[in-house]
Short mmCIF file of C-alpha atoms and ligand atoms in Angstrom, two decimals:
data_model
loop_
_atom_site.label_atom_id
_atom_site.label_comp_id
_atom_site.label_asym_id
_atom_site.label_seq_id
_atom_site.Cartn_x
_atom_site.Cartn_y
_atom_site.Cartn_z
CA MET K 126 39.02 21.39 19.47
CA LYS K 127 40.53 24.81 19.75
CA LEU K 128 43.37 25.75 22.10
CA TYR K 129 43.63 29.39 23.15
CA TYR K 130 47.30 30.04 23.85
CA GLY K 131 49.91 32.66 24.52
CA PRO K 132 53.34 31.98 22.98
CA GLY K 133 55.77 30.49 25.51
CA THR K 134 53.29 30.66 28.38
CA CYS K 135 51.94 27.72 30.37
CA SER K 136 49.62 26.88 27.45
CA LEU K 137 52.73 25.54 25.64
CA ALA K 138 52.33 22.35 27.72
CA ALA K 139 48.90 21.65 26.20
CA HIS K 140 50.21 22.54 22.75
CA ILE K 141 53.10 20.05 23.19
CA ILE K 142 50.64 17.33 24.23
CA GLY K 143 48.54 18.10 21.15
CA HIS K 144 51.59 17.36 19.01
CA GLU K 145 52.65 14.33 21.07
CA LEU K 146 49.20 12.80 20.49
CA ASP K 147 48.76 14.01 16.88
CA LEU K 148 45.52 15.69 17.90
CA ASP K 149 43.80 17.94 15.40
CA LEU K 150 43.99 21.12 17.49
CA ASP K 151 42.98 24.48 16.09
CA LEU K 152 45.06 27.22 17.67
CA GLU K 153 44.05 30.74 18.48
CA LYS K 154 46.66 33.13 19.85
CA VAL K 155 45.67 35.48 22.64
CA ASP K 156 47.36 38.80 23.34
CA LEU K 157 47.37 38.58 27.12
CA LYS K 158 47.78 42.35 27.54
CA SER K 159 44.97 43.54 25.28
CA LYS K 160 42.92 40.32 25.83
CA LEU K 161 42.23 40.18 22.10
CA THR K 162 42.61 36.99 20.07
CA THR K 163 44.24 37.02 16.64
CA SER K 164 40.81 36.94 15.04
CA GLY K 165 39.97 40.15 16.93
CA ALA K 166 37.64 38.54 19.47
CA ASP K 167 37.43 39.75 23.07
CA TYR K 168 39.04 36.85 24.92
CA THR K 169 37.36 37.75 28.22
CA ALA K 170 34.01 37.12 26.53
CA ILE K 171 35.24 33.62 25.63
CA ASN K 172 37.03 32.93 28.92
CA PRO K 173 36.05 35.34 31.72
CA LYS K 174 39.20 34.28 33.62
CA GLY K 175 41.19 36.10 30.93
CA TYR K 176 44.13 33.71 31.06
CA VAL K 177 45.38 30.79 29.00
CA PRO K 178 45.19 27.88 28.43
CA ALA K 179 41.57 27.38 27.50
CA LEU K 180 40.32 24.50 25.41
CA GLU K 181 37.13 24.85 23.41
CA ILE K 182 35.96 21.25 23.21
CA ASP K 183 32.79 22.05 21.36
CA ARG K 184 30.69 25.13 20.81
CA GLY K 185 29.90 26.50 24.26
CA ILE K 186 32.06 23.95 26.10
CA LEU K 187 35.22 25.57 27.38
CA LEU K 188 37.70 23.88 29.69
CA THR K 189 40.24 25.95 31.63
CA GLU K 190 43.04 25.32 34.15
CA GLY K 191 46.18 23.74 32.73
CA PRO K 192 46.11 20.46 34.69
CA ALA K 193 42.48 19.82 33.67
CA VAL K 194 43.17 20.70 30.02
CA LEU K 195 46.21 18.39 29.96
CA GLN K 196 44.24 15.49 31.43
CA TYR K 197 41.41 16.01 28.96
CA LEU K 198 43.87 15.91 26.04
CA ALA K 199 45.58 12.75 27.34
CA ALA K 200 42.19 11.07 27.67
CA GLN K 201 41.63 11.48 23.91
CA ARG K 202 44.37 8.89 23.24
CA PRO K 203 44.53 6.67 26.34
CA GLU K 204 46.46 4.06 24.37
CA ARG K 205 49.42 6.48 24.26
CA HIS K 206 49.78 6.33 28.07
CA LEU K 207 50.64 10.00 28.63
CA LEU K 208 48.66 9.58 31.82
CA PRO K 209 48.86 6.24 33.71
CA ALA K 210 45.68 4.17 34.06
CA GLU K 211 43.04 5.28 36.52
CA GLY K 212 43.27 3.62 39.94
CA THR K 213 47.01 2.93 39.74
CA ILE K 214 49.48 4.56 42.11
CA GLU K 215 51.29 5.93 39.01
CA ARG K 216 48.13 7.87 38.10
CA TYR K 217 48.17 9.54 41.50
CA ARG K 218 51.89 10.23 41.15
CA ALA K 219 51.12 12.04 37.89
CA LEU K 220 48.46 14.13 39.65
CA GLU K 221 50.88 14.77 42.51
CA TRP K 222 53.41 16.16 40.01
CA LEU K 223 50.80 18.25 38.18
CA GLY K 224 49.80 19.77 41.54
CA PHE K 225 53.43 20.44 42.45
CA ILE K 226 54.18 22.10 39.12
CA ASN K 227 50.97 24.15 39.17
CA SER K 228 51.17 25.53 42.69
CA GLU K 229 54.80 25.23 43.72
CA LEU K 230 56.61 26.01 40.47
CA HIS K 231 54.38 27.81 37.96
CA LYS K 232 52.92 30.36 40.35
CA THR K 233 56.22 31.00 42.13
CA PHE K 234 57.51 32.61 38.91
CA THR K 235 54.79 35.28 38.95
CA PRO K 236 56.66 38.19 40.67
CA LEU K 237 59.59 37.72 38.29
CA TRP K 238 57.44 38.55 35.26
CA HIS K 239 56.44 41.97 36.55
CA ALA K 240 58.98 44.79 36.56
CA GLU K 241 56.92 46.54 39.22
CA SER K 242 57.16 43.64 41.73
CA PRO K 243 59.04 44.67 44.89
CA THR K 244 62.65 43.47 45.02
CA ALA K 245 61.87 41.51 48.21
CA ALA K 246 59.12 39.58 46.41
CA LYS K 247 61.47 38.81 43.50
CA ASP K 248 64.23 37.66 45.86
CA ALA K 249 61.78 35.44 47.75
CA ALA K 250 60.57 33.94 44.46
CA ARG K 251 64.16 33.21 43.35
CA ALA K 252 64.93 31.55 46.70
CA THR K 253 61.80 29.37 46.53
CA LEU K 254 62.52 28.42 42.93
CA ALA K 255 66.06 27.43 43.90
CA ARG K 256 64.58 25.03 46.50
CA ARG K 257 62.11 23.63 43.97
CA PHE K 258 64.85 23.18 41.34
CA ARG K 259 67.02 21.41 43.93
CA TYR K 260 64.15 19.04 44.67
CA LEU K 261 63.64 18.34 40.95
CA ASP K 262 67.36 17.91 40.39
CA HIS K 263 67.56 15.36 43.20
CA HIS K 264 64.59 13.42 41.79
CA LEU K 265 65.96 13.50 38.24
CA ALA K 266 69.30 12.08 39.40
CA THR K 267 67.58 8.68 39.53
CA HIS K 268 64.64 9.16 37.14
CA ARG K 269 64.86 9.93 33.44
CA TYR K 270 61.45 11.64 33.52
CA LEU K 271 59.24 12.67 36.43
CA LEU K 272 57.36 9.36 36.54
CA GLY K 273 60.34 7.22 35.58
CA ALA K 274 61.32 5.79 32.22
CA ALA K 275 58.60 7.35 30.05
CA PHE K 276 57.65 10.92 29.13
CA THR K 277 54.19 11.75 30.51
CA LEU K 278 51.90 14.77 30.98
CA PRO K 279 53.75 16.34 33.95
CA ASP K 280 56.95 16.42 31.88
CA ALA K 281 55.35 18.69 29.27
CA TYR K 282 54.19 21.05 32.00
CA CYS K 283 57.47 20.94 33.96
CA PHE K 284 59.50 21.60 30.80
CA THR K 285 57.27 24.54 29.87
CA VAL K 286 57.61 26.20 33.25
CA VAL K 287 61.31 25.52 33.92
CA ASN K 288 62.02 26.81 30.38
CA TRP K 289 61.03 30.29 31.61
CA SER K 290 64.41 30.32 33.38
CA ASN K 291 65.89 31.17 29.97
CA TYR K 292 63.86 34.37 29.73
CA LEU K 293 64.46 35.36 33.34
CA GLN K 294 68.21 34.69 33.50
CA LEU K 295 67.83 31.98 36.15
CA ASP K 296 70.96 29.85 35.93
CA LEU K 297 70.32 26.09 35.86
CA THR K 298 74.04 25.22 36.10
CA PRO K 299 73.71 24.18 39.78
CA TYR K 300 71.11 21.58 38.70
CA PRO K 301 72.86 19.26 36.20
CA ASN K 302 70.14 16.59 36.25
CA LEU K 303 67.46 19.18 35.61
CA LYS K 304 69.56 20.60 32.77
CA ARG K 305 69.94 17.13 31.24
CA TYR K 306 66.16 16.60 31.51
CA MET K 307 65.40 19.98 29.91
CA SER K 308 67.81 19.36 27.01
CA GLU K 309 66.36 15.93 26.39
CA ILE K 310 62.76 17.14 26.32
CA GLU K 311 63.62 20.15 24.15
CA THR K 312 64.66 17.84 21.32
CA ARG K 313 61.46 15.79 21.26
CA PRO K 314 59.85 16.31 17.83
CA ALA K 315 56.52 17.34 19.43
CA VAL K 316 58.25 19.92 21.61
CA GLU K 317 60.26 21.30 18.68
CA ALA K 318 57.11 21.49 16.56
CA ALA K 319 55.02 23.27 19.22
CA MET K 320 57.83 25.72 19.99
CA ALA K 321 58.34 26.45 16.29
CA VAL K 322 54.63 27.19 15.80
CA GLU K 323 54.73 29.56 18.79
CA GLY K 324 57.79 31.33 17.32
CA LEU K 325 60.07 30.19 20.17
CA LYS K 326 62.56 28.36 17.97
CA GLN K 327 63.12 27.56 14.32
CA ALA K 328 61.23 24.65 12.79
CA ALA K 329 63.32 21.49 12.41
CA GLN K 330 64.52 20.99 8.81
N1 LIG Z 121 45.31 28.75 37.16
C1 LIG Z 121 45.65 28.83 35.76
C2 LIG Z 121 46.69 29.91 35.58
C3 LIG Z 121 47.07 30.09 34.13
C4 LIG Z 121 48.07 31.23 33.96
O1 LIG Z 121 48.76 31.64 34.88
N2 LIG Z 121 48.14 31.72 32.70
C5 LIG Z 121 49.01 32.85 32.40
C6 LIG Z 121 50.06 32.45 31.37
S1 LIG Z 121 51.18 31.22 32.03
C7 LIG Z 121 48.16 33.96 31.80
O2 LIG Z 121 47.40 33.73 30.89
N3 LIG Z 121 48.30 35.16 32.36
C8 LIG Z 121 47.60 36.33 31.89
C9 LIG Z 121 46.63 36.86 32.90
O3 LIG Z 121 46.48 36.26 34.00
O4 LIG Z 121 46.02 37.87 32.62
C10 LIG Z 121 46.15 27.48 35.25
O5 LIG Z 121 46.78 26.75 36.03
O6 LIG Z 121 45.91 27.16 34.08
#
């Protein structure tokens, strides 16, 4: 399987899960501005959506959309329980979190990445993110991870997205439980390994 990724972007979540599950993932970096991959291929010819992540499962079989890619990866090693068993309420909780992160967190960051976004749009995004972070902080006051005691798929995605706060000077000090959660996940060997490969931090010695 090959994961098309952009360093530090939402595809980091899939990359982390690849390491968590010891999957044999080939990686191909995409320059999201030029839409060229490191091997010089036109990424839009591979994935007409032009964005990452995309998972090439087999020749001609490409899966896109982060939540779908994450679930596909988890299904390769069901015994590792990164996604609770089908039919259980915990499974639907995991999907509920993936939906929240995808539409309420991930996409709310968008205006902050673009210098040309109007100030009003940036201010509105910051205000919405503050509400979302407050919600997460409240939840994490009584839960170690999003689903409870164990790290699961939504945690990889939530970590990846909230980590953008570092690049955008969003202060997490008002959210101590979220800060604790972020620090804990950042030191997981799979997270350190994926971030090191993407050039986001030094490899652990
Ligand atoms: N709906 C997609 C959105 C993915 C997305 O926003 N990818 C960003 C990086 S985090 C990207 O590749 N942006 C470049 C572009 O849209 O051209 C998903 O949930 O996977």
